[in-house]
Amino acid sequence: MIRLFKVKEKQKQLAENANGGPPTKKQSAGELRLHKDISELNLPKSCTISFPNGKDDLMNFEVSIRPDEGYYLGGLFVFSFQVSPVYPHEAPKVKCKTKVYHPNIDLEGNVCLNILREDWKPVLNINTVIYGLFHLFTEPNFEDPLNHDAAAVLRDNPKMFESNVRRAMAGGYVGQTYFSRCM
Amino acid sequence: MTDATTAPSRSRDLDKLLLRPGNLVGPIFDPGTQLREDLKEYVRILVVGAGGLGCELLKDLALSGFTNLEVIDMDRIEVSNLNRQFLFRLEDVGKPKAEVAAKRVMQRVSGVNIVPHFCRIEDKEIEFYNDFSIIVLGLDSIEARSYINSVACSFLEYDSDDNPRDITMKPMVDGGTEGFKGHARVILPGRTPCFECTIWLFPPQVKFPLCTLAETPRNAAHCIEYAHLIKWNEVHGGKAFDPDEPEHMKWVYNEAVKRAELFGIQGVTYSLTQGVVKNIIPAIASTNAVISAACALETLKIASGCSKTLSNYLTYNGVEGLHIKVTEFVRDKDCLVCGPGVLIELDTSVTLQKFIDLLEEHPRLLLSKASVTHRGKNLYMQAPPVLEEMTRSNLSLPLFELMGKATKDIVHVTGIENKDDKKTSCLRKLRVVFKGIDGIMDMDMAGGA
Ligand SMILES: [Zn+2]
């Protein structure tokens, strides 16, 4: 390609004042795929999405879930999503911003959901993840505990678990831990 | 008088390749001393990464007769690098890799000039990368490869028949090693598959379930990931973990050791901690040397045409015995990064709404309900409602204005394709050209050179 390189070097000297100019910003493949995911979102009524950095930053967004049944009925839970430039090769990073008493979500907001980690596949999408999160509230499970205490209570005493959830969502202590109101 | 073709020369062995015609040479090979001098004068090579592979690449390229090299790397030298990153000495620990590597190779190989860049690859303007004839990659991350690939492919232009214009092609030579395994590949954007065409070649990173880390760790990696992903946040609250910060890494290592003791698990070491957290498999000097040699030769072949290039992906496996295999992968014709996209000519008066309507009738697209994005700006989004609302007012504006009055540029659209009575959702690249604007004709002429 040496001939082309020579031509190009010579062009470079001439091109100083050429119009048009080089591209300034390019979108990563991950951003484009995310654009597709977002423009095709089909969320349940109880979920809403927002873009804190405006319409042009889709890589960071928030999803609010208001469960319409189960232990968490009436609560409002906000998740932050961070999407990598190599999405969907990598799963989005999801954290729960609302402090919640939940067997599969710890007090720092880490979420134990298989499709966010070990079972992520590039064919999955943002819609799948949101449905997965939604599901955690209608069917919390004690088999994948991230909050050990909450999982044990759910397993051994569902009635007590229910009242603990209500207390946490209303704003109050469960054991030593204080939860802010999220209803 | 001394004749350049017969005088003993430092490039004696190289001359055998560059000064004589042959049967296996590339299509436009033009042997002679002029070629040797042109390689020195006109070829500018960027080496991305100055780690194990990068050190080898700089040395090999300098010894292959290239004299204009630059290297970019954001890391500083650590003690643990010294076993294979042979350009570095103990007294260099803490200094930028790019700067020390450039200095050492210039000291050893006379006549070569290497410009170091101690920064992130994203810190450079896109145009910085356009200055090089060939980009050679010695990286260990998918993100970084994907980034450089998208930058290099963004220079590529196609003519009206969807043929790539060679003058805009930015060749890449990519090397990679993991322990006893490695690969070398040649990417000629528009002609051979780009990184994104074959991203599935990279196995997804192993991720352990968080609940396993929290409840039932079974090995050293589990303990390290627990400290990294769970314990760090618990103790440091909002402070982000930085894998390039040795203090952070040490903290994680110490926590992982405590965790391992608690569960009676063996094998947590500092280097394993680095490996797990940064997802790196330990490198071996000799594998780096093998892969770098292949990359340097391909770079020489691309530049000089002295032989046909690797077509297009070499894998080296020294785990059991030794296997080398070359696979010719094919391009993804619809690749969003290197593909031509669908050419669409428009008047400058066409509004975004009209453009979206046109896509539905376009015979190559038949795309309904299109959402449109241009260089990171979302011009129109069909969903979710919050974004539809924010972008709706654009519909009545001319696309030409929305695209910043660029005479031609790439836009991407998402929508429902209606082909053969089947509806599939798809994402397409479009090459939009506005008609009746001065300058377009001139720019297309450049391809003929
Ligand atoms: Zn491609």
XYZ file of C-alpha atoms in Angstrom, chain B residues 5-6 17 63 67 100 124 139 149 152 161 172 182 192 245 351 370 373 391 423 433 443:
22
model
C 21.885 -2.683 -3.971
C 25.294 -4.283 -3.385
C 12.533 -8.990 0.342
C 14.311 -3.642 13.223
C 11.581 4.707 11.089
C 10.496 4.405 28.520
C -6.725 11.674 21.488
C -3.763 -4.737 23.702
C -11.506 -0.482 15.383
C -10.112 3.266 12.104
C -21.197 1.344 -6.085
C -4.918 -2.601 11.351
C -2.266 -16.018 20.873
C -11.531 -8.142 5.475
C -4.731 2.302 41.537
C -37.624 16.990 6.877
C -37.757 4.247 12.286
C -29.507 8.602 15.459
C -37.373 14.304 20.094
C -41.510 -8.321 10.097
C -25.734 12.368 0.768
C -14.566 14.851 -2.613
